[in-house]
Short mmCIF file of C-alpha atoms in Angstrom, two decimals:
data_model
loop_
_atom_site.label_atom_id
_atom_site.label_comp_id
_atom_site.label_asym_id
_atom_site.label_seq_id
_atom_site.Cartn_x
_atom_site.Cartn_y
_atom_site.Cartn_z
CA UNK A 1 22.65 14.21 21.31
CA UNK A 2 20.57 11.24 19.98
CA UNK A 3 16.79 11.96 18.83
CA UNK A 4 15.53 8.97 19.99
CA UNK A 5 14.26 8.27 24.01
CA UNK A 6 15.07 5.03 25.06
CA UNK A 7 11.68 2.78 26.31
CA UNK A 8 10.56 -0.42 26.21
CA UNK A 9 7.23 -0.83 25.62
CA UNK A 10 4.40 -3.46 26.25
CA UNK A 11 2.86 -4.49 23.26
CA UNK A 12 0.80 -7.57 24.85
CA UNK A 13 -2.29 -7.72 22.43
CA UNK A 14 -1.85 -4.83 20.72
CA UNK A 15 -2.01 -4.99 16.74
CA UNK A 16 1.79 -4.72 15.03
CA UNK A 17 1.86 -4.60 11.60
CA UNK A 18 5.26 -5.66 9.93
CA UNK A 19 5.14 -5.37 5.85
CA UNK A 20 7.54 -7.36 3.99
CA UNK A 21 7.43 -11.30 4.57
CA UNK A 22 11.48 -11.82 3.97
CA UNK A 23 14.28 -12.69 6.35
CA UNK A 24 13.95 -8.94 8.22
CA UNK A 25 10.48 -8.58 8.27
CA UNK A 26 10.39 -12.70 9.58
CA UNK A 27 13.06 -11.71 12.35
CA UNK A 28 10.70 -8.29 13.35
CA UNK A 29 7.61 -10.08 13.15
CA UNK A 30 9.00 -12.92 15.53
CA UNK A 31 10.38 -10.49 18.04
CA UNK A 32 6.94 -8.57 18.17
CA UNK A 33 4.84 -12.02 18.73
CA UNK A 34 7.57 -12.95 21.73
CA UNK A 35 6.26 -9.71 23.95
CA UNK A 36 2.55 -10.88 23.13
CA UNK A 37 1.96 -8.15 20.29
CA UNK A 38 -0.90 -9.71 17.97
CA UNK A 39 1.36 -9.27 14.36
CA UNK A 40 0.06 -9.57 11.29
CA UNK A 41 2.76 -9.76 8.44
CA UNK A 42 1.36 -8.28 4.84
CA UNK A 43 3.18 -10.06 1.86
CA UNK A 44 3.00 -11.55 -1.35
CA UNK A 45 5.63 -13.92 -0.30
CA UNK A 46 6.35 -15.55 3.30
CA UNK A 47 10.05 -17.42 4.52
CA UNK A 48 9.68 -20.77 6.31
CA UNK A 49 9.96 -19.51 9.59
CA UNK A 50 7.14 -17.09 8.44
CA UNK A 51 5.11 -19.38 7.45
CA UNK A 52 5.18 -21.72 10.33
CA UNK A 53 4.62 -18.95 12.86
CA UNK A 54 1.07 -18.11 10.80
CA UNK A 55 0.58 -22.12 11.08
CA UNK A 56 1.53 -22.08 14.90
CA UNK A 57 -1.25 -19.28 15.37
CA UNK A 58 1.55 -16.73 16.34
CA UNK A 59 0.67 -13.92 13.94
CA UNK A 60 -1.33 -13.77 11.06
CA UNK A 61 0.13 -13.58 7.31
CA UNK A 62 -1.57 -12.26 4.53
CA UNK A 63 -0.41 -13.00 1.29
CA UNK A 64 -0.97 -9.88 -0.97
CA UNK A 65 0.49 -6.33 -0.98
CA UNK A 66 0.33 -4.18 1.09
CA UNK A 67 -3.11 -1.69 1.71
CA UNK A 68 -3.52 1.46 3.50
CA UNK A 69 -6.71 -0.30 5.49
CA UNK A 70 -3.81 -2.24 7.49
CA UNK A 71 -2.85 0.32 9.28
CA UNK A 72 -6.12 0.57 10.91
CA UNK A 73 -5.97 0.07 14.94
CA UNK A 74 -1.77 -0.44 14.70
CA UNK A 75 0.04 0.24 18.22
CA UNK A 76 2.97 0.30 15.33
CA UNK A 77 4.28 -0.76 11.49
CA UNK A 78 7.62 -2.09 10.30
CA UNK A 79 8.39 -1.43 7.36
CA UNK A 80 10.75 -4.18 5.87
CA UNK A 81 9.91 -5.05 2.29
CA UNK A 82 13.51 -3.44 1.30
CA UNK A 83 12.04 -1.95 -1.72
CA UNK A 84 12.67 1.66 -0.95
CA UNK A 85 9.33 3.11 -2.83
CA UNK A 86 7.21 0.90 -1.19
CA UNK A 87 9.07 0.63 2.38
CA UNK A 88 8.43 4.92 1.98
CA UNK A 89 4.98 4.83 1.22
CA UNK A 90 4.19 2.72 4.12
CA UNK A 91 5.87 5.31 6.15
CA UNK A 92 4.31 7.99 4.96
CA UNK A 93 0.67 6.19 5.45
CA UNK A 94 1.64 5.33 8.51
CA UNK A 95 2.63 9.09 9.60
CA UNK A 96 -0.62 10.47 7.63
CA UNK A 97 -2.58 7.83 10.90
CA UNK A 98 -0.12 9.00 13.37
CA UNK A 99 1.00 5.16 13.48
CA UNK A 100 5.14 5.15 14.37
CA UNK A 101 6.61 3.61 11.75
CA UNK A 102 10.59 1.73 11.89
CA UNK A 103 11.67 1.81 8.31
CA UNK A 104 14.16 -1.27 8.21
CA UNK A 105 17.45 0.16 7.24
CA UNK A 106 16.25 3.85 7.02
CA UNK A 107 16.95 5.82 10.33
CA UNK A 108 15.88 9.24 8.57
CA UNK A 109 12.59 7.46 8.33
CA UNK A 110 11.91 6.51 11.27
CA UNK A 111 9.86 7.64 14.54
CA UNK A 112 11.28 4.44 16.27
CA UNK A 113 14.59 2.21 15.92
CA UNK A 114 14.90 -1.11 17.14
CA UNK A 115 18.23 -1.58 19.21
CA UNK A 116 19.79 -4.85 19.22
CA UNK A 117 18.79 -6.81 22.64
CA UNK A 118 20.19 -9.22 25.16
CA UNK A 119 17.47 -10.82 26.73
CA UNK A 120 18.42 -13.01 30.24
CA UNK A 121 14.42 -13.68 31.13
CA UNK A 122 12.94 -10.58 32.41
CA UNK A 123 16.46 -8.59 32.52
CA UNK A 124 17.05 -7.18 29.05
CA UNK A 125 19.86 -4.71 27.45
CA UNK A 126 19.59 -2.67 24.93
CA UNK A 127 22.13 -1.48 23.02
CA UNK A 128 21.71 1.17 20.24
CA UNK A 129 24.07 3.48 17.50
CA UNK A 130 21.14 5.52 17.12
CA UNK A 131 20.83 3.69 13.62
CA UNK A 132 24.29 4.50 12.35
CA UNK A 133 25.65 1.36 13.09
CA UNK A 134 23.29 -1.98 14.02
CA UNK A 135 26.57 -4.33 13.23
CA UNK A 136 28.08 -2.51 15.92
CA UNK A 137 25.61 -2.17 18.26
CA UNK A 138 25.41 -6.20 17.51
CA UNK A 139 29.12 -6.82 18.48
CA UNK A 140 28.33 -5.05 21.76
CA UNK A 141 25.50 -7.22 22.26
CA UNK A 142 27.68 -10.29 21.63
CA UNK A 143 30.53 -8.72 24.05
CA UNK A 144 27.46 -8.38 27.12
CA UNK A 145 26.72 -11.35 26.75
CA UNK A 146 30.02 -13.15 28.55
CA UNK A 147 29.04 -11.00 30.92
CA UNK A 148 25.81 -11.74 31.51
CA UNK A 149 25.00 -15.66 31.70
CA UNK A 150 21.78 -17.17 31.21
CA UNK A 151 22.01 -17.33 35.09
CA UNK A 152 20.98 -13.78 35.20
CA UNK A 153 17.40 -14.12 34.28
CA UNK A 154 17.54 -16.61 37.11
CA UNK A 155 18.82 -14.64 39.74
CA UNK A 156 16.54 -11.37 38.32
CA UNK A 157 13.53 -13.96 39.27
CA UNK A 158 15.04 -13.86 42.68
CA UNK A 159 14.83 -10.90 43.56
CA UNK A 160 11.78 -9.62 42.04
CA UNK A 161 10.13 -12.57 44.12
CA UNK A 162 12.28 -11.12 47.32
CA UNK A 163 10.79 -7.59 46.62
CA UNK A 164 7.58 -8.87 46.34
CA UNK A 165 7.76 -10.67 49.73
CA UNK A 166 9.15 -7.55 51.20
CA UNK A 167 6.62 -5.38 50.48
CA UNK A 168 3.93 -8.23 51.72
CA UNK A 169 5.53 -7.70 54.54
CA UNK A 170 4.91 -4.15 54.93
CA UNK A 171 8.61 -3.21 54.89
CA UNK A 172 9.04 0.97 54.28
CA UNK A 173 10.77 1.81 50.77
CA UNK A 174 13.81 2.61 52.50
CA UNK A 175 13.67 -0.52 53.97
CA UNK A 176 13.12 -2.66 51.03
CA UNK A 177 15.24 -0.81 48.91
CA UNK A 178 18.07 -1.15 51.59
CA UNK A 179 17.42 -4.90 51.48
CA UNK A 180 17.32 -5.14 47.35
CA UNK A 181 20.85 -3.69 47.08
CA UNK A 182 22.09 -5.77 49.15
CA UNK A 183 21.20 -8.81 47.82
CA UNK A 184 22.06 -7.44 44.79
CA UNK A 185 25.68 -6.30 46.34
CA UNK A 186 26.21 -9.84 47.76
CA UNK A 187 25.28 -12.08 45.25
CA UNK A 188 27.74 -9.58 42.43
CA UNK A 189 30.37 -9.97 44.79
CA UNK A 190 30.76 -13.44 45.37
CA UNK A 191 30.63 -14.11 41.21
CA UNK A 192 28.12 -14.31 38.12
CA UNK A 193 24.22 -14.41 40.21
CA UNK A 194 22.98 -18.24 40.11
CA UNK A 195 26.99 -19.59 39.17
#
């Protein structure tokens, strides 16, 4: 049994804190920014990629060590310094404030874990091993990339547009569901959507 509940969070406009400006912190900050979160990175140093994201206005980089007040108003926190004592302190302070925290590479200290994600437009497939083997989750995601080429993103967009039109046309819920299922089955029976 897994201790984690799979969910997708809407973080648009919500303040998310990443503590650590190395490669892992940069990756986490970029993923949060892609979701529309208001990302604050606290770290005395920054990778060139992180600095570029800050210059582009995609996140805020506070070039200093973490302090407890950084947690104010945060929807979630990622501790990614790679220094056990620092990440543990960030986690303890976040929990005290009831802010969910992810401590990179320390699943026992996490309130949530971040899966390996395949993105094809609005289609997102998340793979998790419950923190036991992120490398295995990445390999499974890579295998899924061949099964779900980029054209799936466009297909999901078209199916979504058809759903909106069906709603506007006054069709019943059952009729809309049947029509959507037929569109999907037809597309899948002739090959990969969009090919």
